[in-house]
């Protein structure tokens, strides 16, 4: 008789206010469903009895407020239940935000201050659960019919597009636990590096551009203005990182600062924001379920993220390979450029090149395996202030025939011939 595979289906009964924490295996997806009761994944309710397939390596928790039974099919890296979570404190924050949205929407709330819903910024060290908390707050708001704006300033492990970008997008439905944030029309700016120290001035300039565009959109849209925004930040909280947090709070006029998992950062921010009575600084506990990631794991995650951009989360996209002439495309770099030695400069002059200067890049073999952004700029001098249409990946440079081969996630002509290059590369594996 043929050997029958060992049954891999497992049932887990969850008591109220507890969660099942899962790390999906490295090379096998996991099927999971809600058998009975109610449960949610990072703020999004699970449909009853429907099997969902989670991709390899995904880390998540199935939380229940009132109790549930979960069924899992397949091996996992780890899975365990936990009954100590900070979820009650998180949902309490949501309730306060909800009150503010309702007040902002009330007919008596005319005037720009009163009709502005909460502008929440989530800060904390790496692996404190910032992205996860942002996601829950957005999904809970969307479930109640709001369309809050998600702003992701994390260029390392961003969740809207790919590393090296900052972006914003309205969240109209609770975020899909498998697919993540749906990308209808995100507003994206290309920074091009995965650490802000590469060009702090450029990072700040792009944050400012993004904030200004959103401000303009809010002016004409009472609904999204009342819903407010949730801003996710980087885990870099020391030195320049701290300065960038203050810069973001100020630039977006954040009025709720949620500090995850660090007493020191909380007390620093509370002190420095004390003279701003309309800004609330709130300390929140980090969840024990947040998985710490080494720099190697982060590096890998960035690479997977770029792969997902071109191939889809479930390998369900087929990127297009295109060929262009060298003369059809114009590649630019922001900042850097030739740096004069101090000895060649007048006394007292700053040897650092203008961080926002746009310089043309020659097309050569150095572009191989580089990820470039397609700018919406009409002229090169608009590149810093323009958002991007998307990204391309250079797969071949033919110097003889002067042809460049590149991958795009969808078919069609590039919306512009202006490309931006940073230090972002990717090796297709
Ligand atoms: P970074 O600073 O790198 O942006 P972060 O502070 O935003 O990190 P998250 O991305 O929210 O942290 O969480 C880190 C990882 O832990 C993610 O893979 C997330 O899905 C996972 N995670 C968060 N909370 C839980 C939980 N309760 N159970 C299981 N996994 C979790």
Short mmCIF file of C-alpha atoms and ligand atoms in Angstrom, two decimals:
data_model
loop_
_atom_site.label_atom_id
_atom_site.label_comp_id
_atom_site.label_asym_id
_atom_site.label_seq_id
_atom_site.Cartn_x
_atom_site.Cartn_y
_atom_site.Cartn_z
CA UNK A 1 0.00 0.00 0.00
CA UNK A 2 1.12 3.50 -0.72
CA UNK A 3 2.49 5.36 2.25
CA UNK A 4 0.15 8.07 3.41
CA UNK A 5 1.66 11.37 4.37
CA UNK A 6 1.39 12.16 8.05
CA UNK A 7 -1.57 14.44 8.67
CA UNK A 8 -0.29 17.98 8.87
CA UNK A 9 -3.52 19.64 9.95
CA UNK A 10 -3.44 20.96 13.47
CA UNK A 11 -6.13 22.68 15.50
CA UNK A 12 -5.39 25.41 18.02
CA UNK A 13 -7.93 26.66 20.50
CA UNK A 14 -7.38 30.27 21.53
CA UNK A 15 -8.80 31.71 24.75
CA UNK A 16 -10.10 35.27 24.76
CA UNK A 17 -7.48 38.01 24.38
CA UNK A 18 -4.75 35.63 23.35
CA UNK A 19 -2.85 35.10 20.11
CA UNK A 20 -1.24 32.41 18.03
CA UNK A 21 2.20 33.58 16.88
CA UNK A 22 3.50 32.01 13.72
CA UNK A 23 6.66 32.08 11.68
CA UNK A 24 5.96 30.39 8.36
CA UNK A 25 8.59 27.87 7.26
CA UNK A 26 11.41 29.10 5.04
CA UNK A 27 10.35 27.31 1.91
CA UNK A 28 6.80 26.05 2.40
CA UNK A 29 3.70 28.22 2.52
CA UNK A 30 1.23 27.70 5.34
CA UNK A 31 -2.51 27.24 5.00
CA UNK A 32 -4.64 28.47 7.86
CA UNK A 33 -8.30 29.07 8.56
CA UNK A 34 -10.64 30.24 11.26
CA UNK A 35 -12.77 27.28 12.28
CA UNK A 36 -14.98 29.04 14.78
CA UNK A 37 -15.16 32.17 16.89
CA UNK A 38 -13.67 35.45 15.68
CA UNK A 39 -10.04 36.37 15.15
CA UNK A 40 -7.95 38.98 13.41
CA UNK A 41 -4.48 39.32 11.95
CA UNK A 42 -2.96 42.70 12.79
CA UNK A 43 -6.37 44.37 12.87
CA UNK A 44 -8.00 42.60 9.93
CA UNK A 45 -10.71 40.07 10.68
CA UNK A 46 -10.38 36.55 9.31
CA UNK A 47 -13.24 35.29 7.16
CA UNK A 48 -14.92 32.23 8.69
CA UNK A 49 -13.75 28.81 7.48
CA UNK A 50 -11.90 30.06 4.42
CA UNK A 51 -8.40 28.68 3.89
CA UNK A 52 -5.78 31.39 3.49
CA UNK A 53 -2.27 30.70 2.20
CA UNK A 54 0.62 32.53 3.85
CA UNK A 55 3.93 32.81 1.99
CA UNK A 56 7.21 31.41 3.35
CA UNK A 57 8.98 33.39 6.11
CA UNK A 58 5.97 35.54 6.98
CA UNK A 59 5.72 36.31 10.68
CA UNK A 60 2.34 37.13 12.10
CA UNK A 61 -0.14 36.59 14.92
CA UNK A 62 -3.77 35.52 14.92
CA UNK A 63 -5.40 37.37 17.80
CA UNK A 64 -8.83 36.80 19.28
CA UNK A 65 -10.85 39.12 21.50
CA UNK A 66 -13.48 36.54 22.47
CA UNK A 67 -11.98 33.13 21.66
CA UNK A 68 -11.49 31.15 18.46
CA UNK A 69 -10.36 27.86 17.00
CA UNK A 70 -7.74 28.01 14.26
CA UNK A 71 -6.76 25.25 11.89
CA UNK A 72 -3.27 25.14 10.34
CA UNK A 73 -2.10 22.95 7.50
CA UNK A 74 1.61 22.58 6.94
CA UNK A 75 4.89 22.86 8.82
CA UNK A 76 5.95 26.13 10.48
CA UNK A 77 9.24 27.52 11.66
CA UNK A 78 7.58 28.20 15.01
CA UNK A 79 4.06 28.51 16.34
CA UNK A 80 2.96 29.11 19.90
CA UNK A 81 0.15 30.78 21.76
CA UNK A 82 0.59 33.76 24.06
CA UNK A 83 -1.96 35.20 26.45
CA UNK A 84 0.05 38.29 27.37
CA UNK A 85 -0.25 40.92 24.66
CA UNK A 86 -0.47 44.72 24.63
CA UNK A 87 -3.56 44.56 22.39
CA UNK A 88 -5.93 46.12 24.93
CA UNK A 89 -3.72 49.20 25.18
CA UNK A 90 -3.48 49.39 21.39
CA UNK A 91 -7.23 49.20 20.90
CA UNK A 92 -7.67 51.87 23.57
CA UNK A 93 -5.48 54.16 21.48
CA UNK A 94 -7.68 53.33 18.51
CA UNK A 95 -10.77 54.32 20.52
CA UNK A 96 -9.27 57.72 21.38
CA UNK A 97 -8.34 58.28 17.71
CA UNK A 98 -11.86 57.30 16.71
CA UNK A 99 -13.27 59.96 19.02
CA UNK A 100 -11.04 62.56 17.41
CA UNK A 101 -12.08 61.54 13.92
CA UNK A 102 -15.73 61.86 14.86
CA UNK A 103 -15.12 65.28 16.34
CA UNK A 104 -13.23 66.39 13.24
CA UNK A 105 -16.09 65.23 11.06
CA UNK A 106 -18.86 66.88 13.12
CA UNK A 107 -20.59 69.71 11.22
CA UNK A 108 -19.61 72.19 13.94
CA UNK A 109 -15.95 71.51 13.19
CA UNK A 110 -15.18 74.10 10.59
CA UNK A 111 -11.78 75.70 10.48
CA UNK A 112 -8.64 73.85 9.61
CA UNK A 113 -7.63 72.92 13.14
CA UNK A 114 -10.99 71.53 14.29
CA UNK A 115 -11.68 69.54 11.11
CA UNK A 116 -8.29 67.84 11.21
CA UNK A 117 -8.40 64.26 12.43
CA UNK A 118 -5.53 62.61 14.29
CA UNK A 119 -2.07 62.66 12.77
CA UNK A 120 -0.41 59.77 14.47
CA UNK A 121 3.30 59.07 14.25
CA UNK A 122 4.67 55.74 15.49
CA UNK A 123 8.27 55.82 16.73
CA UNK A 124 10.58 53.41 18.50
CA UNK A 125 13.72 51.33 18.07
CA UNK A 126 14.08 48.64 15.41
CA UNK A 127 11.92 45.61 16.03
CA UNK A 128 9.54 47.29 18.42
CA UNK A 129 6.52 46.57 16.22
CA UNK A 130 6.05 50.01 14.64
CA UNK A 131 4.87 48.74 11.26
CA UNK A 132 2.58 46.24 12.94
CA UNK A 133 0.97 48.83 15.22
CA UNK A 134 0.56 51.23 12.28
CA UNK A 135 -1.15 48.49 10.37
CA UNK A 136 -3.56 47.65 13.18
CA UNK A 137 -4.56 51.28 13.70
CA UNK A 138 -5.18 51.66 9.96
CA UNK A 139 -7.16 48.44 9.62
CA UNK A 140 -9.33 49.15 12.66
CA UNK A 141 -10.07 52.62 11.29
CA UNK A 142 -10.83 51.28 7.81
CA UNK A 143 -13.16 48.67 9.31
CA UNK A 144 -15.20 51.53 10.73
CA UNK A 145 -15.45 53.18 7.34
CA UNK A 146 -12.64 55.74 7.57
CA UNK A 147 -10.03 56.20 4.87
CA UNK A 148 -6.94 57.12 6.81
CA UNK A 149 -3.70 57.88 5.00
CA UNK A 150 -0.74 55.62 5.64
CA UNK A 151 2.63 57.36 5.45
CA UNK A 152 5.70 55.15 5.51
CA UNK A 153 8.99 56.95 6.13
CA UNK A 154 10.93 53.73 6.73
CA UNK A 155 13.49 53.42 3.92
CA UNK A 156 14.94 50.23 5.41
CA UNK A 157 11.95 47.94 5.81
CA UNK A 158 9.13 49.97 4.32
CA UNK A 159 5.82 48.29 3.75
CA UNK A 160 4.31 50.36 0.93
CA UNK A 161 6.74 49.93 -1.96
CA UNK A 162 10.37 48.89 -1.87
CA UNK A 163 13.35 49.83 0.30
CA UNK A 164 14.86 53.22 -0.43
CA UNK A 165 11.48 54.90 -0.92
CA UNK A 166 9.14 56.90 1.25
CA UNK A 167 5.48 56.74 0.36
CA UNK A 168 1.88 57.44 1.25
CA UNK A 169 -1.39 55.79 0.31
CA UNK A 170 -5.00 55.96 1.48
CA UNK A 171 -6.18 52.82 3.27
CA UNK A 172 -9.75 52.16 2.24
CA UNK A 173 -10.19 48.60 3.48
CA UNK A 174 -8.63 46.62 6.32
CA UNK A 175 -5.17 45.54 5.14
CA UNK A 176 -5.12 42.06 3.61
CA UNK A 177 -3.21 39.69 5.93
CA UNK A 178 -1.53 37.94 2.99
CA UNK A 179 -1.23 40.58 0.28
CA UNK A 180 -0.41 43.51 2.55
CA UNK A 181 -1.18 47.05 1.47
CA UNK A 182 -2.97 47.33 -1.83
CA UNK A 183 -1.16 49.64 -4.16
CA UNK A 184 -3.77 51.50 -6.13
CA UNK A 185 -2.01 54.82 -6.50
CA UNK A 186 0.66 55.30 -3.90
CA UNK A 187 2.48 58.60 -3.74
CA UNK A 188 6.14 57.58 -3.78
CA UNK A 189 9.42 59.47 -3.51
CA UNK A 190 12.74 57.84 -4.29
CA UNK A 191 15.56 58.34 -1.83
CA UNK A 192 17.65 55.53 -3.28
CA UNK A 193 19.56 54.36 -0.22
CA UNK A 194 18.60 52.20 2.72
CA UNK A 195 20.11 54.37 5.43
CA UNK A 196 19.29 58.04 5.90
CA UNK A 197 22.91 58.93 6.73
CA UNK A 198 23.80 58.58 3.04
CA UNK A 199 22.13 61.92 2.39
CA UNK A 200 20.22 63.36 5.33
CA UNK A 201 19.33 66.57 3.49
CA UNK A 202 17.78 64.66 0.63
CA UNK A 203 15.80 62.51 3.06
CA UNK A 204 14.44 65.62 4.76
CA UNK A 205 13.66 67.29 1.45
CA UNK A 206 11.65 64.28 0.28
CA UNK A 207 9.77 64.03 3.59
CA UNK A 208 8.86 67.67 3.15
CA UNK A 209 7.67 67.18 -0.44
CA UNK A 210 5.51 64.26 0.60
CA UNK A 211 4.01 66.23 3.50
CA UNK A 212 3.23 69.21 1.29
CA UNK A 213 1.41 67.12 -1.30
CA UNK A 214 -0.65 65.40 1.40
CA UNK A 215 -1.47 68.76 2.97
CA UNK A 216 -2.76 69.94 -0.37
CA UNK A 217 -4.83 66.79 -0.84
CA UNK A 218 -6.32 67.15 2.65
CA UNK A 219 -7.38 70.71 1.93
CA UNK A 220 -9.67 69.49 -0.82
CA UNK A 221 -10.85 66.33 0.89
CA UNK A 222 -12.72 66.65 4.19
CA UNK A 223 -13.14 62.89 4.44
CA UNK A 224 -9.46 62.03 4.41
CA UNK A 225 -8.69 65.09 6.52
CA UNK A 226 -10.99 63.84 9.27
CA UNK A 227 -9.65 60.28 9.02
CA UNK A 228 -6.13 61.62 9.52
CA UNK A 229 -2.93 59.72 9.04
CA UNK A 230 -0.70 57.09 10.55
CA UNK A 231 3.01 57.66 9.99
CA UNK A 232 5.46 54.78 10.35
CA UNK A 233 9.10 55.70 10.96
CA UNK A 234 12.55 54.14 10.94
CA UNK A 235 14.06 52.32 13.90
CA UNK A 236 16.98 54.70 13.97
CA UNK A 237 16.43 56.75 17.11
CA UNK A 238 19.89 57.97 18.13
CA UNK A 239 21.69 61.08 16.92
CA UNK A 240 20.61 61.98 13.41
CA UNK A 241 17.84 59.39 13.71
CA UNK A 242 16.36 61.32 16.63
CA UNK A 243 16.70 64.56 14.70
CA UNK A 244 14.78 62.98 11.81
CA UNK A 245 11.98 61.90 14.15
CA UNK A 246 11.60 65.50 15.35
CA UNK A 247 11.75 66.66 11.73
CA UNK A 248 8.93 64.27 10.76
CA UNK A 249 6.75 65.27 13.75
CA UNK A 250 7.16 68.88 12.78
CA UNK A 251 6.83 68.47 9.01
CA UNK A 252 3.61 66.45 9.19
CA UNK A 253 2.24 68.45 12.14
CA UNK A 254 1.75 65.18 14.00
CA UNK A 255 -0.50 65.54 17.03
CA UNK A 256 -0.21 62.05 18.49
CA UNK A 257 3.23 60.53 19.04
CA UNK A 258 3.15 56.84 19.95
CA UNK A 259 6.44 55.67 21.43
CA UNK A 260 6.92 51.92 21.37
CA UNK A 261 9.21 50.03 23.64
CA UNK A 262 11.66 52.66 24.82
CA UNK A 263 11.44 54.66 28.02
CA UNK A 264 14.33 56.96 27.12
CA UNK A 265 12.94 58.00 23.76
CA UNK A 266 9.54 58.56 25.36
CA UNK A 267 10.90 60.86 28.03
CA UNK A 268 13.07 62.78 25.55
CA UNK A 269 10.13 63.38 23.23
CA UNK A 270 7.78 64.26 26.07
CA UNK A 271 10.23 66.87 27.33
CA UNK A 272 10.99 68.40 23.98
CA UNK A 273 7.28 68.51 22.98
CA UNK A 274 6.09 69.81 26.35
CA UNK A 275 5.56 73.32 24.98
CA UNK A 276 3.24 72.00 22.27
CA UNK A 277 -0.05 71.49 24.12
CA UNK A 278 -1.82 69.99 21.10
CA UNK A 279 0.73 67.16 20.72
CA UNK A 280 0.16 64.07 22.86
CA UNK A 281 3.09 61.79 23.53
CA UNK A 282 1.97 58.31 24.54
CA UNK A 283 4.12 55.43 25.72
CA UNK A 284 3.11 51.94 24.60
CA UNK A 285 4.43 48.53 25.43
CA UNK A 286 6.14 46.47 22.78
CA UNK A 287 4.53 43.12 21.99
CA UNK A 288 6.49 40.04 23.03
CA UNK A 289 5.61 38.60 19.65
CA UNK A 290 7.69 41.02 17.61
CA UNK A 291 10.43 39.05 15.93
CA UNK A 292 13.92 40.54 16.11
CA UNK A 293 15.82 40.63 12.86
CA UNK A 294 19.58 40.67 12.47
CA UNK A 295 21.12 42.98 9.90
CA UNK A 296 21.63 39.98 7.65
CA UNK A 297 17.95 39.08 7.91
CA UNK A 298 17.03 42.71 7.19
CA UNK A 299 19.25 42.72 4.15
CA UNK A 300 17.55 39.54 2.93
CA UNK A 301 14.11 41.00 3.63
CA UNK A 302 14.98 44.02 1.48
CA UNK A 303 16.01 41.76 -1.33
CA UNK A 304 12.78 39.72 -1.09
CA UNK A 305 10.82 42.95 -1.07
CA UNK A 306 12.39 44.04 -4.35
CA UNK A 307 11.68 40.63 -5.79
CA UNK A 308 8.04 40.96 -4.71
CA UNK A 309 7.81 44.31 -6.44
CA UNK A 310 8.62 42.70 -9.77
CA UNK A 311 7.29 39.16 -9.34
CA UNK A 312 4.40 39.55 -6.87
CA UNK A 313 4.06 38.14 -3.37
CA UNK A 314 2.92 34.74 -4.60
CA UNK A 315 5.10 34.88 -7.72
CA UNK A 316 1.94 35.84 -9.56
CA UNK A 317 3.26 38.78 -11.59
CA UNK A 318 5.27 38.40 -14.75
CA UNK A 319 7.60 41.32 -15.16
CA UNK A 320 8.36 42.59 -18.62
CA UNK A 321 11.79 42.75 -20.14
CA UNK A 322 12.32 45.84 -22.29
CA UNK A 323 15.16 47.08 -24.46
CA UNK A 324 16.02 50.75 -24.98
CA UNK A 325 18.79 52.70 -26.65
CA UNK A 326 21.28 54.48 -24.43
CA UNK A 327 20.09 57.70 -26.03
CA UNK A 328 16.46 57.12 -24.99
CA UNK A 329 17.09 57.24 -21.27
CA UNK A 330 18.60 59.84 -18.96
CA UNK A 331 20.00 58.68 -15.65
CA UNK A 332 20.58 61.09 -12.78
CA UNK A 333 22.04 60.89 -9.35
CA UNK A 334 21.11 63.21 -6.49
CA UNK A 335 23.82 64.65 -4.26
CA UNK A 336 27.39 63.46 -4.12
CA UNK A 337 29.02 64.23 -7.41
CA UNK A 338 32.64 65.17 -7.67
CA UNK A 339 33.85 66.28 -4.30
CA UNK A 340 36.61 68.86 -4.33
CA UNK A 341 39.42 68.24 -1.84
CA UNK A 342 39.50 70.78 0.98
CA UNK A 343 42.87 72.09 -0.26
CA UNK A 344 41.24 73.12 -3.53
CA UNK A 345 38.53 75.18 -1.84
CA UNK A 346 38.62 78.72 -0.53
CA UNK A 347 39.25 78.90 3.20
CA UNK A 348 36.11 78.17 5.21
CA UNK A 349 34.25 76.59 2.31
CA UNK A 350 32.37 73.38 2.92
CA UNK A 351 33.96 70.47 1.04
CA UNK A 352 30.67 68.59 0.84
CA UNK A 353 28.96 68.80 -2.53
CA UNK A 354 25.40 70.15 -2.63
CA UNK A 355 23.32 67.23 -1.31
CA UNK A 356 20.38 68.12 -3.55
CA UNK A 357 22.35 68.64 -6.72
CA UNK A 358 21.21 66.53 -9.66
CA UNK A 359 23.99 65.21 -11.87
CA UNK A 360 23.80 63.16 -15.06
CA UNK A 361 25.21 59.64 -14.92
CA UNK A 362 26.88 58.00 -17.90
CA UNK A 363 25.30 54.75 -18.91
CA UNK A 364 27.89 52.02 -18.51
CA UNK A 365 28.37 48.59 -16.92
CA UNK A 366 28.05 50.14 -13.44
CA UNK A 367 24.32 50.27 -14.01
CA UNK A 368 24.03 46.51 -14.20
CA UNK A 369 21.77 45.11 -11.41
CA UNK A 370 20.86 48.59 -10.25
CA UNK A 371 17.28 49.45 -9.28
CA UNK A 372 16.31 52.83 -10.74
CA UNK A 373 13.29 55.01 -10.18
CA UNK A 374 11.25 56.46 -13.01
CA UNK A 375 10.67 60.09 -12.15
CA UNK A 376 7.58 62.10 -13.05
CA UNK A 377 9.83 65.12 -13.56
CA UNK A 378 9.45 67.03 -16.83
CA UNK A 379 12.89 68.57 -16.50
CA UNK A 380 16.01 67.37 -14.67
CA UNK A 381 15.81 70.23 -12.18
CA UNK A 382 12.42 68.95 -11.01
CA UNK A 383 13.76 65.53 -10.08
CA UNK A 384 14.16 66.16 -6.34
CA UNK A 385 10.68 67.61 -6.02
CA UNK A 386 8.90 65.00 -8.16
CA UNK A 387 7.38 61.73 -7.10
CA UNK A 388 8.07 58.57 -9.02
CA UNK A 389 5.97 56.33 -11.23
CA UNK A 390 7.73 53.12 -10.29
CA UNK A 391 10.99 51.24 -10.46
CA UNK A 392 12.96 49.39 -13.07
CA UNK A 393 15.75 46.85 -12.77
CA UNK A 394 18.69 46.81 -15.16
CA UNK A 395 19.42 43.28 -16.38
CA UNK A 396 21.84 43.96 -19.23
CA UNK A 397 24.03 46.71 -20.62
CA UNK A 398 25.30 46.16 -24.15
CA UNK A 399 28.08 48.67 -24.70
CA UNK A 400 28.67 47.60 -28.30
CA UNK A 401 25.12 48.05 -29.50
CA UNK A 402 24.44 50.77 -26.91
CA UNK A 403 21.34 48.98 -25.64
CA UNK A 404 20.01 48.70 -22.14
CA UNK A 405 17.73 45.85 -21.02
CA UNK A 406 15.50 46.39 -18.03
CA UNK A 407 12.66 44.79 -16.14
CA UNK A 408 9.37 46.53 -15.33
CA UNK A 409 6.56 45.03 -13.23
CA UNK A 410 3.97 45.69 -15.94
CA UNK A 411 4.00 46.15 -19.69
CA UNK A 412 3.95 49.52 -21.40
CA UNK A 413 6.18 52.48 -22.08
CA UNK A 414 7.95 54.27 -19.27
CA UNK A 415 6.00 57.40 -18.33
CA UNK A 416 9.19 59.43 -18.48
CA UNK A 417 12.77 59.18 -19.71
CA UNK A 418 14.23 60.53 -16.48
CA UNK A 419 15.61 57.85 -14.20
CA UNK A 420 17.07 58.27 -10.71
CA UNK A 421 19.92 56.17 -9.44
CA UNK A 422 20.90 55.69 -5.81
CA UNK A 423 22.84 52.88 -4.21
CA UNK A 424 20.04 50.37 -4.47
CA UNK A 425 21.03 47.15 -6.21
CA UNK A 426 19.52 43.71 -6.38
CA UNK A 427 20.77 40.31 -7.42
CA UNK A 428 18.02 38.21 -8.88
CA UNK A 429 18.19 34.76 -7.32
P1 LIG B 1 11.59 48.05 11.82
O1 LIG B 1 12.21 48.97 12.78
O2 LIG B 1 12.55 47.14 11.17
O3 LIG B 1 10.72 48.75 10.80
P2 LIG B 1 9.24 47.41 13.36
O4 LIG B 1 9.47 48.06 14.66
O5 LIG B 1 8.36 48.13 12.39
O6 LIG B 1 10.61 47.06 12.66
P3 LIG B 1 7.54 45.18 12.81
O7 LIG B 1 7.90 45.16 11.37
O8 LIG B 1 6.20 45.69 13.17
O9 LIG B 1 8.66 45.96 13.63
O10 LIG B 1 7.68 43.73 13.44
C1 LIG B 1 8.80 42.90 13.19
C2 LIG B 1 8.36 41.52 12.77
O11 LIG B 1 7.64 40.89 13.83
C3 LIG B 1 7.41 41.52 11.58
O12 LIG B 1 7.75 40.44 10.75
C4 LIG B 1 6.05 41.32 12.20
O13 LIG B 1 5.14 40.71 11.31
C5 LIG B 1 6.37 40.44 13.38
N1 LIG B 1 5.41 40.58 14.48
C6 LIG B 1 4.99 41.74 15.05
N2 LIG B 1 4.14 41.49 16.05
C7 LIG B 1 4.00 40.13 16.12
C8 LIG B 1 3.25 39.23 16.95
N3 LIG B 1 2.47 39.68 17.93
N4 LIG B 1 3.38 37.92 16.72
C9 LIG B 1 4.18 37.45 15.75
N5 LIG B 1 4.90 38.22 14.95
C10 LIG B 1 4.83 39.55 15.12
#
